[in-house]
Every structure is written in structure tokens, then in C-alpha cells.
PDB file of C-alpha atoms in Angstrom:
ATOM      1  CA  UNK W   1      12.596 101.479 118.307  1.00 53.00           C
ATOM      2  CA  UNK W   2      12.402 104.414 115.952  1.00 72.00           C
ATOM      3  CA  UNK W   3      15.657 105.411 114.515  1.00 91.00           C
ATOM      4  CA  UNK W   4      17.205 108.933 115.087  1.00 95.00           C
ATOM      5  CA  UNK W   5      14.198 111.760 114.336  1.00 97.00           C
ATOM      6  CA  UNK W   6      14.598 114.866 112.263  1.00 98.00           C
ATOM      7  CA  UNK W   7      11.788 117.585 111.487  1.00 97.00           C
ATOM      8  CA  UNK W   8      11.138 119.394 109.465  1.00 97.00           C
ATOM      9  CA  UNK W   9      12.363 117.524 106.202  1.00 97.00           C
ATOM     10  CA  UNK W  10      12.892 120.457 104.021  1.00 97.00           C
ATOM     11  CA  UNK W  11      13.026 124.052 105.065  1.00 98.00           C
ATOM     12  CA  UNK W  12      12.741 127.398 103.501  1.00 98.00           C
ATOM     13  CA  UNK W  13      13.939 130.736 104.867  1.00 98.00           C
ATOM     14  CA  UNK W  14      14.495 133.643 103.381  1.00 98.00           C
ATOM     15  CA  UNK W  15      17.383 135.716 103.609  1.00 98.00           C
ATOM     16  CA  UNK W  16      17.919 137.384 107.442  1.00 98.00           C
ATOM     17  CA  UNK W  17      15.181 134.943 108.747  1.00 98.00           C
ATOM     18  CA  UNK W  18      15.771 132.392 111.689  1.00 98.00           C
ATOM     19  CA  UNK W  19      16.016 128.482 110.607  1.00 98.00           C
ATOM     20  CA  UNK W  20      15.772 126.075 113.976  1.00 98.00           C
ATOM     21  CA  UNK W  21      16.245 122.466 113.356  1.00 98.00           C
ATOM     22  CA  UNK W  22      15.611 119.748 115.617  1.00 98.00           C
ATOM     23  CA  UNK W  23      16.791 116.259 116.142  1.00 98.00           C
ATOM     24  CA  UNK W  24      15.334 113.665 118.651  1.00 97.00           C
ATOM     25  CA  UNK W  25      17.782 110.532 119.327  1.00 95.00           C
ATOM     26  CA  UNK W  26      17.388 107.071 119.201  1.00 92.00           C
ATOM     27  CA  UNK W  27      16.062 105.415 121.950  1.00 89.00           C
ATOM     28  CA  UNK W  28      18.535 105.187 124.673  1.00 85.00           C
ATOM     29  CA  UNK W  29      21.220 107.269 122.968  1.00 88.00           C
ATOM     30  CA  UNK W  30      22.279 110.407 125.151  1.00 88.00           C
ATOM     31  CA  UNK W  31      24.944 111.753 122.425  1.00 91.00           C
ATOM     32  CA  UNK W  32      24.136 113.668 119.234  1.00 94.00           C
ATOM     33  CA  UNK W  33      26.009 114.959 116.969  1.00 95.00           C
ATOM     34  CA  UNK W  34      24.923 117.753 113.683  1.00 97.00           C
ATOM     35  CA  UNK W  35      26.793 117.752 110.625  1.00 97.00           C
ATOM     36  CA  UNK W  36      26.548 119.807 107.554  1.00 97.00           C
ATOM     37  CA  UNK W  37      26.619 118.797 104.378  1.00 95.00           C
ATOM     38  CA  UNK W  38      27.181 121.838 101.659  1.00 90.00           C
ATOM     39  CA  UNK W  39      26.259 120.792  98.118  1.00 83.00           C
ATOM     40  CA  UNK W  40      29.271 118.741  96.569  1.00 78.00           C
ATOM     41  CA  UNK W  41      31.008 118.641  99.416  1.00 83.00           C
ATOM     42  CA  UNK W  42      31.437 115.889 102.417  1.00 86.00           C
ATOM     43  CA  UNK W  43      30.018 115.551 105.364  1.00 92.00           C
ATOM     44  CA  UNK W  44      31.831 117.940 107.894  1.00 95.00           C
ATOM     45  CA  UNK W  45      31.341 118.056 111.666  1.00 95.00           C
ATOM     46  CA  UNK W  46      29.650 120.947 113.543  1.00 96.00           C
ATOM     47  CA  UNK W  47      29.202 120.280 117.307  1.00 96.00           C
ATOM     48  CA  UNK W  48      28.397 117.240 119.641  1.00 94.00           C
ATOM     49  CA  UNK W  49      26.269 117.277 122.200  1.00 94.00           C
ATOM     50  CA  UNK W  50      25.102 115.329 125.454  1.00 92.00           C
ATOM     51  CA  UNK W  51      22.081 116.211 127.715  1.00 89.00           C
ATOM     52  CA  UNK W  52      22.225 119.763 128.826  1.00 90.00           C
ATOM     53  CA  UNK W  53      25.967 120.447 127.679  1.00 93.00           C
ATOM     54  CA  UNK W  54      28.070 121.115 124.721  1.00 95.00           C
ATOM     55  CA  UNK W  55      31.185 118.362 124.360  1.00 92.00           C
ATOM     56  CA  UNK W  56      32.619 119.837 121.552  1.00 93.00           C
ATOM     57  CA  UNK W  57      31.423 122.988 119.131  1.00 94.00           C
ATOM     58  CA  UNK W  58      34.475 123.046 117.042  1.00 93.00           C
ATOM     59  CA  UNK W  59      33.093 122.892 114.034  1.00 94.00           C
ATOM     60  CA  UNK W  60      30.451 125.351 114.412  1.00 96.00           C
ATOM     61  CA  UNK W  61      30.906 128.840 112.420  1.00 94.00           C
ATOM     62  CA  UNK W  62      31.857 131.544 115.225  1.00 90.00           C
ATOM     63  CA  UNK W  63      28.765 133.224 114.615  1.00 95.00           C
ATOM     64  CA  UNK W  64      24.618 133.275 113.881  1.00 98.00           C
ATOM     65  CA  UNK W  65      24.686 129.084 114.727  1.00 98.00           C
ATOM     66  CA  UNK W  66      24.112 127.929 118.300  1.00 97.00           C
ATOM     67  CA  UNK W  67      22.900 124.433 119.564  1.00 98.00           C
ATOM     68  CA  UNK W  68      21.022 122.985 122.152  1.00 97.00           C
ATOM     69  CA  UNK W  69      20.068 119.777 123.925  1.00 96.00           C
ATOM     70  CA  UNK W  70      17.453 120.548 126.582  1.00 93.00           C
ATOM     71  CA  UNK W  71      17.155 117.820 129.588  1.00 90.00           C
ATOM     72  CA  UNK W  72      13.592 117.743 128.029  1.00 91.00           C
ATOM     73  CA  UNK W  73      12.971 117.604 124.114  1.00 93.00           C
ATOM     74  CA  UNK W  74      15.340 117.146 121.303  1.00 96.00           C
ATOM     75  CA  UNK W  75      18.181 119.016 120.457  1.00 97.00           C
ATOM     76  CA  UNK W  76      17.601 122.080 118.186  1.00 98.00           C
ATOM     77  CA  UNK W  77      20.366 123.557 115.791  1.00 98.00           C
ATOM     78  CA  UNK W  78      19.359 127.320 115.445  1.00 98.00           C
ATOM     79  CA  UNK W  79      20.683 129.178 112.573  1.00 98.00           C
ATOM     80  CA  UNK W  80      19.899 133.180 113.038  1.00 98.00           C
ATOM     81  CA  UNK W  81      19.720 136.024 110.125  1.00 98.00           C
ATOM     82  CA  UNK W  82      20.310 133.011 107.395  1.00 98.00           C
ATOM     83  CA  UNK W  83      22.418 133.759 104.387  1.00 97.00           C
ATOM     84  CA  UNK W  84      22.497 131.546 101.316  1.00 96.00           C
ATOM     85  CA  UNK W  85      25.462 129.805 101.813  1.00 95.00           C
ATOM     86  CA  UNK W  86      24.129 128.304 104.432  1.00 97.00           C
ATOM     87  CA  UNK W  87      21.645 126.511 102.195  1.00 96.00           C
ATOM     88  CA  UNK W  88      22.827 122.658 102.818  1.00 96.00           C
ATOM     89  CA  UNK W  89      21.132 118.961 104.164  1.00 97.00           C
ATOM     90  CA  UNK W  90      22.139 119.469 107.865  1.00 98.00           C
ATOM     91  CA  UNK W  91      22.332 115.727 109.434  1.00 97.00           C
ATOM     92  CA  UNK W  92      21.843 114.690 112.874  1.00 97.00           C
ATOM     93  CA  UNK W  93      23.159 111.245 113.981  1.00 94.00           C
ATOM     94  CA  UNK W  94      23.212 110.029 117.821  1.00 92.00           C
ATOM     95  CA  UNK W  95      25.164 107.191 119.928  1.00 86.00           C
ATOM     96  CA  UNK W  96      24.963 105.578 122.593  1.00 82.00           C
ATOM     97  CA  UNK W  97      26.667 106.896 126.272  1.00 78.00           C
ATOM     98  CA  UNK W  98      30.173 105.283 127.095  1.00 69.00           C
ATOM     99  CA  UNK W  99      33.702 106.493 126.057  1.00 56.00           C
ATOM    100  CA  UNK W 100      33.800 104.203 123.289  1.00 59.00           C
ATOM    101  CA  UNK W 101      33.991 104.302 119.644  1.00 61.00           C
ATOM    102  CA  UNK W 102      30.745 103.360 118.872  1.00 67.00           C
ATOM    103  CA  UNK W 103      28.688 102.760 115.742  1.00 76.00           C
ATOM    104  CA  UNK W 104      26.590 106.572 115.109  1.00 81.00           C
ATOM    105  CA  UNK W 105      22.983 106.513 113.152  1.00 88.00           C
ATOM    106  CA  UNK W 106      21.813 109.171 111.321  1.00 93.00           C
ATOM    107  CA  UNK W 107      18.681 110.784 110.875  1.00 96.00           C
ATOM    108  CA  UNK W 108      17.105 111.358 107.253  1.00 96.00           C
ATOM    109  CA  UNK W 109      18.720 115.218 107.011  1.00 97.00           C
ATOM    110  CA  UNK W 110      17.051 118.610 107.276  1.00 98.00           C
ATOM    111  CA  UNK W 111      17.621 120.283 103.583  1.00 97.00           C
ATOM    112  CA  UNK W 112      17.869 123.893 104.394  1.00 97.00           C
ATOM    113  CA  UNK W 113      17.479 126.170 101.530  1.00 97.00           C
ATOM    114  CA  UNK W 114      17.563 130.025 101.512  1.00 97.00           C
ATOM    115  CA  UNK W 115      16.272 132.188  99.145  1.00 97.00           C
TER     116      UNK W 115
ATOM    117  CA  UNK C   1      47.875 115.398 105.115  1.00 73.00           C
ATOM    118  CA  UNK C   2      44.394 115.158 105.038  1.00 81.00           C
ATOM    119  CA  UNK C   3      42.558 113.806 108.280  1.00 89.00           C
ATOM    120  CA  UNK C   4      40.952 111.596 106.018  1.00 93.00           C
ATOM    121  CA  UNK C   5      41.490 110.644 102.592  1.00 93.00           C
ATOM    122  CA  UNK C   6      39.284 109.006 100.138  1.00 93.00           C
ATOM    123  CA  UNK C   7      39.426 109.234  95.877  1.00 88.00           C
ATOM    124  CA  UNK C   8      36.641 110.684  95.081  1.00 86.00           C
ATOM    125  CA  UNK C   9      35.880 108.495  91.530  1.00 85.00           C
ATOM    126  CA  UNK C  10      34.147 107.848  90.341  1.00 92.00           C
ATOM    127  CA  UNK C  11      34.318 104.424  90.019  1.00 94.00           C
ATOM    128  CA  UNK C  12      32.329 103.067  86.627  1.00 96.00           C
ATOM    129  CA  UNK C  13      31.955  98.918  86.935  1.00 97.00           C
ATOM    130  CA  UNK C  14      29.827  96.224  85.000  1.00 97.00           C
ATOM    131  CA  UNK C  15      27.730  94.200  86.630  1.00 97.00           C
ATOM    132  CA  UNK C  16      29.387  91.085  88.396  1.00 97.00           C
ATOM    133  CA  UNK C  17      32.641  92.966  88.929  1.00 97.00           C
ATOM    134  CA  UNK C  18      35.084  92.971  91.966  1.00 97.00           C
ATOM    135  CA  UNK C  19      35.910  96.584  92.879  1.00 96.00           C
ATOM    136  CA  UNK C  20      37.706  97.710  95.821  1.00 95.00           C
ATOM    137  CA  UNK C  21      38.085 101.585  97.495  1.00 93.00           C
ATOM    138  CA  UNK C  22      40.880 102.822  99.809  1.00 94.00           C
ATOM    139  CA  UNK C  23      40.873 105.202 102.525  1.00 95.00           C
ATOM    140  CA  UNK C  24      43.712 106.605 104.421  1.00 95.00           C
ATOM    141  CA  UNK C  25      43.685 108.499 108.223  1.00 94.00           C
ATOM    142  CA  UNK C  26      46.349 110.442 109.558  1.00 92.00           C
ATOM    143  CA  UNK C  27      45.637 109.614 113.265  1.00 86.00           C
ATOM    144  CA  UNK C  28      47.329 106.335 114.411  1.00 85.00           C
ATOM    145  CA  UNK C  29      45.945 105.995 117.607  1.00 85.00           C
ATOM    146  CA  UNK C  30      42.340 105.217 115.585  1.00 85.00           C
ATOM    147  CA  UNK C  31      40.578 101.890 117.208  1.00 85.00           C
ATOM    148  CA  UNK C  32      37.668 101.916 115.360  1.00 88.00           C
ATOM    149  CA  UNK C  33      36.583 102.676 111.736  1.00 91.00           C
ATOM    150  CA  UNK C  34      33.532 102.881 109.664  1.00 92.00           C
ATOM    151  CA  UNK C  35      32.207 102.256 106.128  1.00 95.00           C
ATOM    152  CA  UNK C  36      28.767 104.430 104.994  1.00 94.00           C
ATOM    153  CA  UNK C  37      27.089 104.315 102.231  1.00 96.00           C
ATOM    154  CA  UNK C  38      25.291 107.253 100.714  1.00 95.00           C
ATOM    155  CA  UNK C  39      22.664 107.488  98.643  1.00 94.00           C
ATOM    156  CA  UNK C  40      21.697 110.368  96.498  1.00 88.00           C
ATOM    157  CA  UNK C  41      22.754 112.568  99.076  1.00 78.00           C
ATOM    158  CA  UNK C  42      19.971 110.723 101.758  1.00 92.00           C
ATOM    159  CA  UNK C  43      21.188 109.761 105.085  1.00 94.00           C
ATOM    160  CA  UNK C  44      24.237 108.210 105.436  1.00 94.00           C
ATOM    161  CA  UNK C  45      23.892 104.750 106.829  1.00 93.00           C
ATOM    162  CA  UNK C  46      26.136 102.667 108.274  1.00 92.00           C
ATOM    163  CA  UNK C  47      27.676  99.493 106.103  1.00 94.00           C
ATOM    164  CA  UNK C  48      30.128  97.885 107.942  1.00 91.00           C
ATOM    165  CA  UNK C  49      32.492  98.811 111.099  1.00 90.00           C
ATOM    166  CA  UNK C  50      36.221  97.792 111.638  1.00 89.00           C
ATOM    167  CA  UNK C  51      37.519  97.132 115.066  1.00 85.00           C
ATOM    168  CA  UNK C  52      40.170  95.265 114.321  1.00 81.00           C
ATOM    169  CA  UNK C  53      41.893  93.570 111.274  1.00 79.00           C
ATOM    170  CA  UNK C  54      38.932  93.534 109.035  1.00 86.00           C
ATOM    171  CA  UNK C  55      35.457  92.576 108.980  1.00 90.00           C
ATOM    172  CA  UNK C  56      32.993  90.807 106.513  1.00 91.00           C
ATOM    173  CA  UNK C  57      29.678  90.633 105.976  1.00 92.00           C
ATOM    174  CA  UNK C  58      28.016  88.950 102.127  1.00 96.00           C
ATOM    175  CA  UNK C  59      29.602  90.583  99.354  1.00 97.00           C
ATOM    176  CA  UNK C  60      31.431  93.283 101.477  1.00 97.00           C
ATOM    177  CA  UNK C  61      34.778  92.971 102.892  1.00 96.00           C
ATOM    178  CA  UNK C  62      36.712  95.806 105.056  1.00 95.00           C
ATOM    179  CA  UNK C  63      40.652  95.457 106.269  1.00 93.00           C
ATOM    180  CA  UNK C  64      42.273  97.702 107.872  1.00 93.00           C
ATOM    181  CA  UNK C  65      45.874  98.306 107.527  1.00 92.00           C
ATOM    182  CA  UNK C  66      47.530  99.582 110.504  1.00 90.00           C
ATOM    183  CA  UNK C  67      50.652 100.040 109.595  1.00 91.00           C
ATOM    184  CA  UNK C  68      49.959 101.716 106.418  1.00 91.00           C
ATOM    185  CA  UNK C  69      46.829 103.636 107.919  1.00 93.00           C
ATOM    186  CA  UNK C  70      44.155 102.931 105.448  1.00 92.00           C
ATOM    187  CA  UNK C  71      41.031 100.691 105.217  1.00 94.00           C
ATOM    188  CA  UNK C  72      39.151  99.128 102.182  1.00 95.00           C
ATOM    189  CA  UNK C  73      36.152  97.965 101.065  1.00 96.00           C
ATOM    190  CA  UNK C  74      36.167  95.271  98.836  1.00 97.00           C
ATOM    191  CA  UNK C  75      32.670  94.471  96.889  1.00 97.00           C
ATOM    192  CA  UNK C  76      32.193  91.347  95.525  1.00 98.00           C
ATOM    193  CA  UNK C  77      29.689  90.412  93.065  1.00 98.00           C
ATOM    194  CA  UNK C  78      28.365  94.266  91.953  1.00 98.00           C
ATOM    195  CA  UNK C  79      24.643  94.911  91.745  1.00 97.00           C
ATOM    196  CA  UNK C  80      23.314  97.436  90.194  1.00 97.00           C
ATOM    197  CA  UNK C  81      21.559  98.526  94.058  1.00 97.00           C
ATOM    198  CA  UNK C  82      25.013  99.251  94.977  1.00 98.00           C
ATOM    199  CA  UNK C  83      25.594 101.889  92.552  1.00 97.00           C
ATOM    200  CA  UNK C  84      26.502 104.815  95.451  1.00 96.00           C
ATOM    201  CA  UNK C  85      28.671 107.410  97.220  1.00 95.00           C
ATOM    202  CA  UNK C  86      30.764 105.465  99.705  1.00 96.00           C
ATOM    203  CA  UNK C  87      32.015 107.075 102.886  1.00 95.00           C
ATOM    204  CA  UNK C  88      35.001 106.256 105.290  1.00 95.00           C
ATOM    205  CA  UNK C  89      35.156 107.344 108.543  1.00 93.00           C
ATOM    206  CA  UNK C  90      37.234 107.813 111.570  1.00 91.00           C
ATOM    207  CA  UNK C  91      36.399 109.199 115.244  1.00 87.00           C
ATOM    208  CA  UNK C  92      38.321 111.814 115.862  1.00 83.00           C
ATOM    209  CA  UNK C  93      37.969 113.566 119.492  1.00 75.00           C
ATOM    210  CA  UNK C  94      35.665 112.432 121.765  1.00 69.00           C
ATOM    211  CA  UNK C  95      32.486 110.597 121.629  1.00 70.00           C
ATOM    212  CA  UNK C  96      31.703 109.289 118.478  1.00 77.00           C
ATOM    213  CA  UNK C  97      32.500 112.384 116.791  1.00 85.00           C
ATOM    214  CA  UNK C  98      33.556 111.283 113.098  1.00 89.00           C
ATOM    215  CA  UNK C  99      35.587 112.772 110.238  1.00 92.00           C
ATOM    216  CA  UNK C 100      34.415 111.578 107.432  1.00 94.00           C
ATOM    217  CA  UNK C 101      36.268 111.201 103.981  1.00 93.00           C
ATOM    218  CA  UNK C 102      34.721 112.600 100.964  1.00 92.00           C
ATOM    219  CA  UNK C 103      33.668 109.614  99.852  1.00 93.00           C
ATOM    220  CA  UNK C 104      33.933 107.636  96.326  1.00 94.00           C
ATOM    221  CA  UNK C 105      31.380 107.710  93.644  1.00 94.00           C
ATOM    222  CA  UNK C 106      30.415 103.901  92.640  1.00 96.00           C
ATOM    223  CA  UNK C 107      28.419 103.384  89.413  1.00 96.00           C
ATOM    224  CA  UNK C 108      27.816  99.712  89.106  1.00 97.00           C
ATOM    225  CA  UNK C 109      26.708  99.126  84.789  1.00 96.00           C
ATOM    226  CA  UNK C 110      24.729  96.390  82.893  1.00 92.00           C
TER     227      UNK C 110
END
């Protein structure tokens, strides 16, 4: 059972480009969740997602992010006309369905730099 | 106050010591908490949960303190391999959606 999937490992855009990063699930798990982690900083919530809707975006900037979890295919966290702030690790972890407080795993981070 | 609190350390031990971190929440009706630990800003993984008064697994030991809001961790026994950021955290909203504390800087020494 492979653990929650993230690709591409490191990514490089330069300024004004598009970054899209995508995150496939665990096995069985129909939430996900992408947080962003700015250098020095903690781990801070961007949006959660199930299959084909958007739970909760609160913590996504108001503008050039978006997110995505297709029926089909893994969820994608698009980041248009990059600046470098936005250089961070952006993780995605996933649960399990149910109302519960369950137990989220995360996948291995994609490091986003801009230059 | 902060949704969730941690100190941030760091914490320098020897080897062999007993060294315990706090973290506080602000939202009472919290069932569930979790301990992550962090390593050189990889993946956080998951350490230990809380569901109710505490849990304990080896060297590690988490209580939670309801009245008080805050959990620990208690490590036993340091290693060296457990020399790492430590991160609290609380769902907050729906889902699993967590807030997660800042975390506290462990350096376990020879």
C-alpha cells in the first residue's frame, strides 16, 4: 500500500511562470489536504479537498492558487504567474472518509523554488 | 490566543535524558490530538495520537490535559535519532483538517 504520492520532488519556476503540483492519496483515502510550509515557519493549512469538490479553501491566498481533485487522477495544486515568496515545501497529506478525527499521512513535500 | 501553541526551543539534552514538550489549543471541544515529528524539514510523520487521557508507546508518552488544554510529550531515554522538530496538532474544522503548532526544536547531545 504505497503511502500518500507527491511529484515532482523539487520544482523550479521562474518568475510569472505556472507551477502545478500534484498529490495522489493513499489507498482508500478520499480526503486530501495541501499545506504550505514557508521557510522558518510552520506548517499552515491551505485547502481540503474530497473527490470532485472543495470542503474548505480557507487558507488559500485569494488569488493566482486554485486546487483540484478530479474524479479521475490526483489532485493538482496550481500556482499561476509565481512570485518568489511563494518559494516553500508545499505538503500534501490524505485521510480516510468518515466525519472523524482521524490520523492524516503526508506525502514527502513538493519544494517549490522561484527564481 | 494562539490556535495552537508550542515553544519553539530549542531544546539542547544529553544523551539518556528525560525531556518533556507542552502544547496548548484554544478550542475545547478538541477530541483528538496528534504528535509529528519532523525531520530536517522532510515530511512530517505521525508519532503518536491522543484520543483520550494519554497514550504510550516505548520511550514516548502523550497526556492530554483537558482542563488545562494542553498535551505533552514526554521522551524517555533520549537517542541521538531523536534529535528533531516536534509538531502538535489539533483538527480544527472539518475533516481532518489540522492546525499545527510551530513545533519545538529537540537536539538530543553525547
Amino acid at each position: 500500500n504505497a503511502g500518500v504520492m507527491q511529484n515532482p520532488r523539487h520544482l523550479v519556476r521562474r518568475r510569472g511562470q505556472e507551477a502545478r503540483l500534484r498529490c495522489s492519496p493513499m489507498k482508500g483515502h478520499s480526503h486530501v489536504y495541501w499545506y504550505r510550509q514557508l521557510p522558518e515557519e510552520g506548517l499552515k493549512f491551505m485547502v481540503y479537498l474530497q473527490k470532485e469538490n472543495i470542503i474548505d479553501e480557507s487558507g488559500m491566498p485569494k488569488e493566482r492558487f486554485s486546487a483540484e481533485f478530479p474524479k479521475e487522477g490526483p489532485s493538482i495544486l496550481r500556482i499561476q504567474q509565481v512570485v518568489r515568496g511563494d518559494s516553500a515545501a508545499y505538503f500534501c497529506a490524505s485521510s480516510p472518509p468518515g466525519q472523524g478525527e482521524d490520523e492524516a499521512f503526508f506525502g514527502q513535500g513538493t519544494r517549490l523554488t522561484v527564481v | 490566543r494562539k490556535e495552537v501553541e508550542q515553544d519553539p526551543g530549542p531544546f539542547n539534552v544529553p544523551e539518556g535524558a528525560t525531556v518533556a514538550f507542552n502544547c496548548t489549543y484554544s478550542n475545547s471541544a478538541s477530541q483528538s490530538f496528534f504528535w509529528y515529528r519532523q525531520d530536517c524539514r522532510k515530511e512530517p510523520k505521525l508519532l503518536m495520537s491522543v484520543y483520550s487521557s494519554g497514550n504510550e508507546d516505548g520511550r514516548f508518552t502523550a497526556q492530554l490535559n483537558r482542563a488545562s488544554q494542553y498535551i505533552s510529550l514526554l521522551i524517555r531515554d533520549s537517542k541521538l535519532s531523536d534529535s528533531a522538530t516536534y509538531l502538535c496538532a489539533v483538527p480544527t474544522g472539518g475533516g481532518n483538517k489540522l492546525t499545527f503548532g510551530t513545533g519545538t526544536q529537540l537536539k538530543v547531545e553525547l
